[in-house]
Tab-separated table of C-alpha atoms in Angstrom:
chain	number	residue	atom	x	y	z
Z	1157	MET	CA	175.409	132.112	184.562
Z	1158	ALA	CA	171.990	130.587	184.928
Z	1159	SER	CA	170.060	132.810	186.196
Z	1160	TYR	CA	171.662	134.977	183.025
Z	1161	VAL	CA	170.129	132.468	180.551
Z	1162	ASP	CA	166.727	132.889	182.343
Z	1163	THR	CA	167.252	136.200	181.224
Z	1164	LEU	CA	167.083	136.215	177.514
Z	1165	SER	CA	164.402	135.183	174.954
Z	1166	VAL	CA	164.549	132.278	173.178
Z	1167	ARG	CA	165.307	134.481	170.329
Z	1168	SER	CA	168.562	136.107	171.093
Z	1169	ARG	CA	169.893	132.331	172.410
Z	1170	LYS	CA	169.232	131.266	169.217
Z	1171	GLN	CA	170.910	134.587	167.674
Z	1172	PHE	CA	173.894	134.313	170.421
Z	1173	ARG	CA	174.515	130.912	169.555
Z	1174	THR	CA	174.471	131.307	165.440
Z	1175	TYR	CA	177.507	133.741	166.864
Z	1176	ALA	CA	179.272	130.953	168.334
Z	1177	TYR	CA	178.430	128.612	165.383
Z	1178	ALA	CA	180.421	131.350	163.273
Z	1179	SER	CA	182.937	132.038	165.429
Z	1180	THR	CA	184.314	128.415	164.977
Z	1181	TRP	CA	183.323	127.504	161.895
Z	1182	LEU	CA	185.837	130.188	161.042
Z	1183	GLY	CA	188.357	129.917	164.235
Z	1184	CYS	CA	188.571	126.979	163.291
Z	1185	PHE	CA	190.525	126.579	159.904
Z	1186	SER	CA	193.683	127.340	162.252
Z	1187	ASP	CA	193.076	125.058	164.828
Z	1188	VAL	CA	192.791	121.319	161.699
Z	1189	MET	CA	195.609	123.214	159.671
Z	1190	LEU	CA	197.955	122.261	162.771
Z	1191	GLU	CA	196.110	119.381	164.223
Z	1192	ASN	CA	194.875	117.566	161.338
Z	1193	SER	CA	195.898	118.932	157.643
Z	1194	ALA	CA	199.025	118.348	155.455
Z	1195	ILE	CA	199.605	121.977	155.145
Z	1196	ILE	CA	202.124	123.373	157.619
Z	1197	ILE	CA	203.915	119.625	157.412
Z	1198	LEU	CA	204.224	120.228	152.872
Z	1199	TYR	CA	204.918	124.118	153.691
Z	1200	LEU	CA	207.854	122.440	156.231
Z	1201	ALA	CA	209.243	120.174	153.506
Z	1202	MET	CA	209.609	122.805	150.750
Z	1203	LEU	CA	211.565	124.750	152.896
Z	1204	GLY	CA	213.613	122.846	154.136
Z	1205	ALA	CA	212.819	121.461	157.013
Z	1206	SER	CA	214.349	117.795	158.514
Z	1207	ASN	CA	211.539	115.405	159.500
Z	1208	THR	CA	213.219	116.377	163.118
Z	1209	LEU	CA	211.446	119.805	162.636
Z	1210	ILE	CA	208.514	118.983	161.085
Z	1211	MET	CA	207.621	116.259	163.890
Z	1212	LEU	CA	208.475	119.146	166.083
Z	1213	SER	CA	205.892	121.221	164.537
Z	1214	THR	CA	202.935	119.310	165.471
Z	1215	GLY	CA	203.368	119.025	168.970
Z	1216	LEU	CA	204.685	122.490	169.529
Z	1217	VAL	CA	200.696	123.194	170.534
Z	1218	GLY	CA	200.648	120.943	173.311
Z	1219	MET	CA	203.566	121.674	174.609
Z	1220	VAL	CA	202.878	125.529	175.328
Z	1221	SER	CA	199.284	124.909	176.244
Z	1222	MET	CA	200.491	121.968	178.645
Z	1223	PHE	CA	202.155	124.904	180.927
Z	1224	LEU	CA	199.145	127.535	180.141
Z	1225	LEU	CA	195.574	125.607	180.416
Z	1226	ILE	CA	195.304	126.406	184.236
Z	1227	PRO	CA	196.787	130.219	184.195
Z	1228	ALA	CA	195.213	130.523	181.406
Z	1229	SER	CA	191.255	130.159	183.853
Z	1230	GLY	CA	193.254	133.057	185.766
Z	1231	ILE	CA	193.531	135.258	182.813
Z	1232	VAL	CA	190.182	134.878	182.134
Z	1233	ASP	CA	188.740	135.960	185.658
Z	1234	LYS	CA	190.947	138.643	185.794
Z	1235	ILE	CA	189.862	140.676	182.530
Z	1236	GLY	CA	186.966	138.582	181.460
Z	1237	PRO	CA	185.980	136.136	178.073
Z	1238	LYS	CA	185.155	138.748	175.511
Z	1239	ARG	CA	188.882	140.262	176.411
Z	1240	VAL	CA	190.854	137.014	176.026
Z	1241	VAL	CA	189.008	136.185	172.855
Z	1242	CYS	CA	190.064	139.041	170.909
Z	1243	ILE	CA	194.024	138.723	172.534
Z	1244	SER	CA	193.645	134.847	171.756
Z	1245	SER	CA	192.716	135.369	167.688
Z	1246	PHE	CA	194.855	138.733	166.844
Z	1247	ILE	CA	197.600	136.739	168.420
Z	1248	ALA	CA	196.632	133.335	166.316
Z	1249	CYS	CA	196.330	135.667	162.966
Z	1250	LEU	CA	199.806	136.942	163.738
Z	1251	ALA	CA	201.164	133.644	164.108
Z	1252	TYR	CA	199.789	132.382	160.718
Z	1253	LEU	CA	200.956	135.574	158.835
Z	1254	LEU	CA	204.869	135.502	160.631
Z	1255	MET	CA	203.848	131.365	159.334
Z	1256	ALA	CA	202.837	132.714	155.475
Z	1257	ALA	CA	205.605	135.708	155.123
Z	1258	ALA	CA	208.725	132.755	156.566
Z	1259	PRO	CA	210.107	132.624	153.589
Z	1260	TRP	CA	210.776	135.965	153.018
Z	1261	THR	CA	213.167	136.136	156.022
Z	1262	GLY	CA	215.383	134.376	153.917
Z	1263	LYS	CA	215.882	130.452	153.381
Z	1264	GLU	CA	218.589	130.079	156.205
Z	1265	THR	CA	215.778	131.336	159.006
Z	1266	ALA	CA	212.056	130.326	157.309
Z	1267	GLN	CA	211.940	127.366	158.606
Z	1268	TYR	CA	212.213	128.499	162.574
Z	1269	MET	CA	210.066	131.834	161.733
Z	1270	VAL	CA	207.183	128.601	160.949
Z	1271	LEU	CA	207.978	126.872	163.824
Z	1272	LEU	CA	208.136	129.994	165.452
Z	1273	GLY	CA	204.221	130.832	164.497
Z	1274	CYS	CA	203.575	127.485	165.577
Z	1275	PHE	CA	204.716	128.231	168.949
Z	1276	ALA	CA	202.937	132.084	169.382
Z	1277	PHE	CA	199.391	129.757	168.313
Z	1278	GLY	CA	200.121	127.925	170.543
Z	1279	ILE	CA	199.972	130.880	173.503
Z	1280	SER	CA	196.774	131.614	171.395
Z	1281	GLN	CA	194.900	128.143	172.692
Z	1282	PRO	CA	194.984	127.437	175.863
Z	1283	LEU	CA	193.726	131.381	175.961
Z	1284	CYS	CA	190.766	130.579	173.755
Z	1285	THR	CA	189.840	126.891	175.314
Z	1286	ALA	CA	189.657	129.200	178.917
Z	1287	ALA	CA	186.999	131.967	177.336
Z	1288	TRP	CA	185.029	129.288	175.568
Z	1289	TYR	CA	183.500	127.995	178.190
Z	1290	PRO	CA	182.477	130.736	180.124
Z	1291	VAL	CA	180.770	132.753	176.836
Z	1292	ILE	CA	178.425	129.393	176.664
Z	1293	GLY	CA	177.808	129.117	180.016
Z	1294	TYR	CA	176.363	131.975	179.138
Z	1295	ILE	CA	173.787	131.592	176.669
Z	1296	LEU	CA	172.776	128.623	176.847
Z	1297	GLN	CA	170.228	126.216	179.020
Z	1298	PRO	CA	172.017	123.340	180.379
Z	1299	ALA	CA	169.422	121.403	177.799
Z	1300	GLU	CA	170.829	122.691	174.889
Z	1301	ARG	CA	174.648	121.823	175.983
Z	1302	GLY	CA	174.967	118.391	174.084
Z	1303	GLU	CA	173.012	118.821	170.616
Z	1304	PHE	CA	175.559	122.457	170.736
Z	1305	PHE	CA	178.291	120.538	170.669
Z	1306	GLY	CA	177.669	117.991	168.885
Z	1307	PHE	CA	176.453	119.887	165.949
Z	1308	LEU	CA	179.277	122.580	166.244
Z	1309	ARG	CA	181.754	119.743	165.898
Z	1310	PHE	CA	180.559	117.377	163.662
Z	1311	SER	CA	180.083	120.639	161.507
Z	1312	TYR	CA	183.268	121.853	161.535
Z	1313	TYR	CA	184.941	119.158	160.851
Z	1314	ILE	CA	183.049	119.127	157.330
Z	1315	LEU	CA	183.681	122.114	156.449
Z	1316	THR	CA	187.324	122.389	157.227
Z	1317	GLY	CA	186.951	118.148	156.160
Z	1318	GLY	CA	185.510	119.832	152.636
Z	1319	VAL	CA	187.730	122.411	152.281
Z	1320	PHE	CA	191.108	120.810	152.776
Z	1321	CYS	CA	190.305	117.842	150.545
Z	1322	LEU	CA	188.881	120.607	147.877
Z	1323	LEU	CA	192.804	121.843	148.286
Z	1324	GLY	CA	194.341	118.660	147.721
Z	1325	VAL	CA	192.339	117.749	144.539
Z	1326	PHE	CA	193.259	121.584	143.407
Z	1327	MET	CA	196.918	121.555	144.182
Z	1328	GLY	CA	198.708	118.945	142.347
Z	1329	GLU	CA	201.445	116.989	143.518
Z	1330	LYS	CA	204.520	119.898	143.685
Z	1331	PRO	CA	202.543	122.514	144.277
Z	1332	PRO	CA	204.646	126.190	144.093
Z	1333	ILE	CA	205.148	127.521	147.662
Z	1334	TRP	CA	203.338	130.717	147.173
Z	1335	LEU	CA	199.696	128.823	147.019
Z	1336	LEU	CA	200.709	127.974	150.524
Z	1337	GLN	CA	201.521	131.120	152.088
Z	1338	ILE	CA	198.067	132.370	150.737
Z	1339	ILE	CA	196.344	129.531	152.107
Z	1340	ILE	CA	197.848	129.618	155.460
Z	1341	GLY	CA	197.058	133.607	155.968
Z	1342	THR	CA	194.224	133.561	154.653
Z	1343	THR	CA	193.931	131.190	157.501
Z	1344	GLY	CA	195.184	133.570	159.704
Z	1345	ILE	CA	192.985	136.614	158.721
Z	1346	LEU	CA	189.664	133.466	159.384
Z	1347	ALA	CA	191.097	133.671	162.764
Z	1348	LEU	CA	190.373	137.308	163.326
Z	1349	GLY	CA	186.204	135.645	162.815
Z	1350	ARG	CA	186.318	134.125	165.879
Z	1351	TYR	CA	186.594	137.461	168.016
Z	1352	PHE	CA	184.194	138.853	165.037
Z	1353	PHE	CA	181.619	137.118	166.047
Z	1354	ILE	CA	181.592	136.265	169.908
Z	1355	ALA	CA	181.385	140.046	170.160
Z	1356	ARG	CA	177.828	140.049	169.135
Z	1357	ILE	CA	177.084	138.586	171.952
Z	1358	VAL	CA	175.461	140.178	174.668
Z	1359	LEU	CA	177.669	139.242	177.880
Z	1360	PRO	CA	176.275	140.733	181.795
Z	1361	GLU	CA	179.396	142.716	182.985
Z	1362	HIS	CA	182.286	141.365	183.600
Z	1363	LYS	CA	183.417	141.427	187.445
Z	1364	ARG	CA	186.088	140.097	188.595
Z	1365	ALA	CA	185.707	136.815	191.110
Z	1366	ALA	CA	187.506	136.171	194.405
Z	1367	TYR	CA	188.982	132.416	193.220
Z	1368	ASP	CA	191.773	130.486	194.445
Z	1369	LEU	CA	193.663	129.076	192.241
Z	1370	LYS	CA	195.607	127.464	194.691
Z	1371	LYS	CA	192.663	126.253	196.727
Z	1372	ALA	CA	190.933	124.630	193.794
Z	1373	LEU	CA	194.265	122.937	192.358
Z	1374	GLY	CA	194.968	121.261	196.035
Z	1375	ILE	CA	191.407	120.415	195.432
Z	1376	SER	CA	192.118	118.195	192.209
Z	1377	VAL	CA	195.163	117.002	193.048
Z	1378	ARG	CA	193.182	115.588	195.786
Z	1379	ASN	CA	191.032	113.741	193.845
Z	1380	GLY	CA	192.133	110.408	193.515
Z	1381	LEU	CA	189.735	109.268	190.739
Z	1382	LEU	CA	190.523	112.614	188.657
Z	1383	VAL	CA	194.391	112.057	189.536
Z	1384	GLY	CA	194.270	108.679	188.081
Z	1385	PHE	CA	192.002	108.665	184.945
Z	1386	SER	CA	194.446	112.147	184.361
Z	1387	VAL	CA	197.742	109.937	184.611
Z	1388	TYR	CA	196.155	107.463	182.115
Z	1389	ILE	CA	194.675	109.653	179.533
Z	1390	CYS	CA	198.484	110.669	179.812
Z	1391	CYS	CA	200.358	108.346	179.089
Z	1392	LEU	CA	197.441	106.574	176.710
Z	1393	SER	CA	198.055	110.440	174.363
Z	1394	LEU	CA	202.062	109.921	174.259
Z	1395	ALA	CA	201.460	106.623	172.593
Z	1396	PHE	CA	199.852	107.803	170.287
Z	1397	ALA	CA	199.461	111.493	169.890
Z	1398	ALA	CA	202.142	110.808	167.036
Z	1399	ILE	CA	200.415	108.718	164.668
Z	1400	ALA	CA	198.101	111.084	162.571
Z	1401	PRO	CA	200.993	113.391	161.648
Z	1402	LEU	CA	204.187	110.598	162.065
Z	1403	THR	CA	201.280	109.495	158.705
Z	1404	LEU	CA	201.824	112.408	156.930
Z	1405	ILE	CA	205.354	113.324	157.162
Z	1406	TYR	CA	205.699	109.346	156.435
Z	1407	LEU	CA	203.717	109.472	153.256
Z	1408	LYS	CA	206.218	112.467	152.314
Z	1409	ASN	CA	209.671	111.851	153.060
Z	1410	GLY	CA	209.163	108.420	153.898
Z	1411	LEU	CA	206.817	106.942	150.998
Z	1412	HIS	CA	207.448	109.794	147.955
Z	1413	TYR	CA	203.647	110.903	147.495
Z	1414	GLY	CA	202.719	113.344	146.151
Z	1415	ASP	CA	201.626	116.988	147.772
Z	1416	ASN	CA	197.789	116.036	146.136
Z	1417	ILE	CA	197.759	112.677	147.579
Z	1418	ILE	CA	199.317	113.606	151.141
Z	1419	GLN	CA	196.325	116.121	151.319
Z	1420	ILE	CA	193.484	114.335	150.054
Z	1421	ILE	CA	194.774	111.469	152.161
Z	1422	SER	CA	195.015	113.795	155.425
Z	1423	SER	CA	191.331	114.973	154.573
Z	1424	ALA	CA	190.498	110.973	154.721
Z	1425	GLY	CA	191.991	111.535	158.748
Z	1426	ILE	CA	189.747	115.088	158.837
Z	1427	GLY	CA	186.791	112.043	158.164
Z	1428	GLY	CA	187.585	110.184	160.717
Z	1429	CYS	CA	187.039	113.105	163.065
Z	1430	ILE	CA	183.632	113.947	161.714
Z	1431	CYS	CA	182.698	110.093	161.998
Z	1432	GLY	CA	183.354	110.001	164.770
Z	1433	PHE	CA	181.523	112.511	166.554
Z	1434	PHE	CA	178.186	112.316	164.538
Z	1435	PHE	CA	178.277	108.651	165.667
Z	1436	TYR	CA	179.935	109.127	169.498
Z	1437	GLY	CA	176.598	109.092	171.255
Z	1438	ARG	CA	174.810	106.499	169.662
Z	1439	ILE	CA	178.205	103.890	169.403
Z	1440	VAL	CA	178.558	105.309	173.637
Z	1441	ARG	CA	174.574	104.188	173.852
Z	1442	ARG	CA	174.803	100.773	172.156
Z	1443	LEU	CA	177.907	99.754	173.866
Z	1444	GLY	CA	178.082	101.927	177.283
Z	1445	ILE	CA	181.210	103.880	178.076
Z	1446	ARG	CA	183.505	101.281	179.523
Z	1447	ASN	CA	183.301	98.952	176.621
Z	1448	LEU	CA	183.256	101.809	174.352
Z	1449	GLN	CA	186.586	103.026	176.039
Z	1450	ILE	CA	188.508	99.510	175.963
Z	1451	ALA	CA	187.961	99.105	171.973
Z	1452	ILE	CA	189.381	102.485	172.185
Z	1453	HIS	CA	192.863	101.597	174.101
Z	1454	PHE	CA	192.490	98.425	171.694
Z	1455	ALA	CA	192.447	100.234	168.766
Z	1456	TYR	CA	195.141	102.839	169.604
Z	1457	ILE	CA	197.616	99.623	169.782
Z	1458	LEU	CA	196.117	97.295	166.354
Z	1459	ILE	CA	196.023	101.122	164.948
Z	1460	PRO	CA	199.981	102.056	165.029
Z	1461	LEU	CA	200.464	98.146	164.762
Z	1462	GLY	CA	199.110	98.258	161.599
Z	1463	LEU	CA	200.804	101.257	160.069
Z	1464	PHE	CA	203.930	98.998	160.794
Z	1465	PHE	CA	203.171	96.982	158.378
Z	1466	CYS	CA	202.247	99.462	155.591
Z	1467	GLY	CA	205.890	99.551	153.785
Z	1468	GLY	CA	207.036	98.660	150.054
Z	1469	ASN	CA	206.126	100.294	146.408
Z	1470	SER	CA	202.516	98.636	146.166
Z	1471	GLN	CA	200.033	100.980	144.602
Z	1472	TYR	CA	197.356	99.801	146.946
Z	1473	ILE	CA	199.194	101.156	150.646
Z	1474	ALA	CA	198.676	105.102	150.083
Z	1475	VAL	CA	194.333	103.102	150.392
Z	1476	VAL	CA	195.799	101.332	153.427
Z	1477	ILE	CA	197.351	104.348	155.023
Z	1478	GLY	CA	194.426	106.447	154.044
Z	1479	LEU	CA	191.844	103.757	155.951
Z	1480	LEU	CA	193.678	103.086	158.783
Z	1481	LEU	CA	194.611	107.555	159.157
Z	1482	PHE	CA	190.621	107.390	159.530
Z	1483	ALA	CA	190.470	104.676	161.942
Z	1484	GLY	CA	192.987	106.686	163.881
Z	1485	ASN	CA	190.956	109.656	163.780
Z	1486	PHE	CA	187.495	108.078	164.276
Z	1487	SER	CA	189.630	106.728	167.196
Z	1488	LEU	CA	190.240	110.305	168.213
Z	1489	ALA	CA	187.216	111.470	168.128
Z	1490	CYS	CA	185.866	108.976	170.077
Z	1491	PHE	CA	188.157	109.288	172.925
Z	1492	GLY	CA	188.138	113.451	172.707
Z	1493	CYS	CA	184.185	112.109	173.513
Z	1494	ALA	CA	184.764	110.187	176.538
Z	1495	PHE	CA	187.705	111.820	178.094
Z	1496	SER	CA	185.429	114.781	178.516
Z	1497	GLN	CA	182.789	112.781	179.435
Z	1498	GLU	CA	184.273	111.095	182.147
Z	1499	SER	CA	186.207	114.829	182.933
Z	1500	PHE	CA	182.674	116.504	183.717
Z	1501	ALA	CA	181.927	112.687	185.722
Z	1502	LEU	CA	184.633	113.319	187.730
Z	1503	ALA	CA	184.799	116.581	188.631
Z	1504	ARG	CA	183.992	117.829	192.216
Z	1505	PRO	CA	181.104	120.368	192.762
Z	1506	GLY	CA	182.011	123.325	192.523
Z	1507	ASN	CA	185.595	122.820	190.843
Z	1508	ILE	CA	184.073	121.633	188.055
Z	1509	THR	CA	186.837	124.431	186.103
Z	1510	MET	CA	190.042	123.953	187.308
Z	1511	ASP	CA	189.218	120.028	187.398
Z	1512	ASN	CA	188.686	119.938	184.126
Z	1513	ALA	CA	191.727	121.344	183.499
Z	1514	PHE	CA	193.308	119.664	184.941
Z	1515	SER	CA	192.389	116.577	183.408
Z	1516	GLN	CA	193.297	118.423	179.720
Z	1517	THR	CA	196.869	119.569	181.013
Z	1518	TYR	CA	197.827	116.139	181.577
Z	1519	GLN	CA	196.282	115.777	178.546
Z	1520	MET	CA	198.272	117.914	176.289
Z	1521	ILE	CA	201.739	116.713	178.232
Z	1522	GLY	CA	201.245	113.537	177.100
Z	1523	THR	CA	200.349	114.923	173.586
Z	1524	ALA	CA	203.274	117.047	173.449
Z	1525	CYS	CA	205.880	114.798	174.377
Z	1526	GLY	CA	204.590	112.094	172.504
Z	1527	ARG	CA	205.454	113.750	169.468
Z	1528	THR	CA	208.182	115.559	171.032
Z	1529	VAL	CA	210.306	111.535	171.422
Z	1530	ALA	CA	208.830	110.872	167.893
Z	1531	SER	CA	210.449	113.687	166.699
Z	1532	LEU	CA	214.019	113.598	168.501
Z	1533	LEU	CA	213.903	109.736	167.526
Z	1534	LEU	CA	213.709	110.796	164.083
Z	1535	GLY	CA	216.448	113.505	164.153
Z	1536	ASN	CA	218.994	112.098	166.603
Z	1537	GLY	CA	219.926	108.661	164.861
Z	1538	VAL	CA	218.716	106.239	167.295
Z	1539	LEU	CA	217.152	104.421	165.025
Z	1540	ALA	CA	218.211	102.881	162.097
Z	1541	VAL	CA	217.097	104.460	158.934
Z	1542	THR	CA	216.451	100.972	157.266
Z	1543	TRP	CA	216.288	97.694	158.934
Z	1544	LYS	CA	215.058	93.858	157.531
Z	1545	TYR	CA	214.227	91.036	159.355
Z	1546	TRP	CA	214.361	87.470	156.803
Z	1547	ILE	CA	212.763	89.301	153.946
Z	1548	PHE	CA	210.883	92.028	154.437
Z	1549	SER	CA	212.726	96.410	154.861
Z	1550	PHE	CA	211.517	98.295	157.400
Z	1551	SER	CA	212.181	102.220	157.430
Z	1552	ASN	CA	212.620	104.450	160.877
Z	1553	PHE	CA	209.181	105.640	160.326
Z	1554	GLN	CA	207.889	101.950	161.436
Z	1555	THR	CA	210.189	101.629	164.147
Z	1556	ILE	CA	208.479	104.743	165.727
Z	1557	PHE	CA	204.696	103.053	164.459
Z	1558	LEU	CA	205.985	99.701	166.600
Z	1559	LEU	CA	206.668	101.604	169.164
Z	1560	CYS	CA	204.047	103.585	169.574
Z	1561	SER	CA	201.604	100.871	169.676
Z	1562	GLY	CA	204.021	98.518	171.808
Z	1563	GLY	CA	203.611	101.586	174.395
Z	1564	ALA	CA	199.741	101.667	173.966
Z	1565	LEU	CA	200.434	97.906	174.957
Z	1566	PHE	CA	201.899	98.653	177.754
Z	1567	CYS	CA	199.197	101.011	178.935
Z	1568	LEU	CA	196.652	97.936	179.557
Z	1569	ILE	CA	198.691	98.172	182.792
Z	1570	MET	CA	196.067	100.865	183.365
Z	1571	ILE	CA	193.067	100.185	182.613
Z	1572	PHE	CA	191.606	100.018	186.289
Z	1573	CYS	CA	192.523	103.509	185.872
Z	1574	ILE	CA	189.225	104.515	183.972
Z	1575	PRO	CA	186.578	105.322	186.716
Z	1576	SER	CA	183.959	103.394	184.612
Z	1577	VAL	CA	186.850	99.985	184.833
Z	1578	ALA	CA	187.419	99.965	188.169
Z	1579	PRO	CA	184.712	98.698	190.951
Z	1580	ILE	CA	185.965	101.892	193.382
Z	1581	ARG	CA	183.337	104.894	193.592
Z	1582	GLU	CA	183.158	108.095	195.134
Z	1583	ASP	CA	180.398	109.817	195.686
Z	1584	HIS	CA	180.697	112.664	193.548
Z	1585	TYR	CA	181.384	111.091	190.066
Z	1586	CYS	CA	178.474	111.052	188.547
Z	1587	PRO	CA	178.783	109.439	184.713
């Protein structure tokens, strides 16, 4: 990859970087809509979906990704990154068009068509992720990667956050379902833009490499520090992954706020991601990676605990929840950056692709399981719909917030699995 980059002129590399930015700016709406926006949640609620199905929809992407991330690297190796981006973009487009057309399939089946669309989009995600990094590797010098990824994440969250906030302002308290269909369908068409611009990047002719998937996975499994860190990430993700979507469902079906208010609050959550990505470099330089990771862990305990106490009919509850969602997504953004930094530091030389796929798979397992468990708790009647302690009344949503806080607290026993915290080192660890 490095030799091909050296053959490119400065002008060509700049042009290809612009194409990579544009590809992400168009494709990111489909990613953020499912992860951070309230659009799909509100859409499913309009179609009569239960809290269980709504919560399940937020975990389907992670559920599919945890099975496909590792095989996806082999698919890229076989047919090349451009073709995989093409396939991924068309699957994402069709998935969103299916969701947009769901009401036309009938009242009884509409919500399940949306779930099928979420599942299909989940197939596109690991394919896109596996193909994206080889493309970037061909067009970026090592010294350019940090600035590129920092600006990329910051810019696409600014873009999506601004657009989704404006939608929240103009959609009204009870938007018509056709408006959400238009928004979702447009998002699907924009997903094709990812391939439109990637196709304009000139890459070397793809040659299938001799890549032993089983051998590479074996190297990752024998990497003790990586395995320990991945298990820690899995458990902490399990405790916190449900917080953002569960908060939006709580606002809709627990506190009964208008759709416009919920969408604006979800945009505040996107703002937390923006600030987290923007300030991460400064924070890690000031605190150090170890202190930052410990601080994130305590934030994962305190934020759901704060949401547990957000009940009642006070007019300020929405503001408090918005601030907590902002703080939660700020922590989540820092968590993601620190996770990537540690994953690269733990990767053995020559096995970086598999080691990163290995750790990301564990993160997806935690995310998918956390949201699925929350979905089941909402729907199977294990939790009381409301319960009282002293003069205070709590809902089943608040109970799950408390359980998430307790889960993150329990994960403190694994904090020494963080390489920057543990005193043990191996030669390949390079933070």
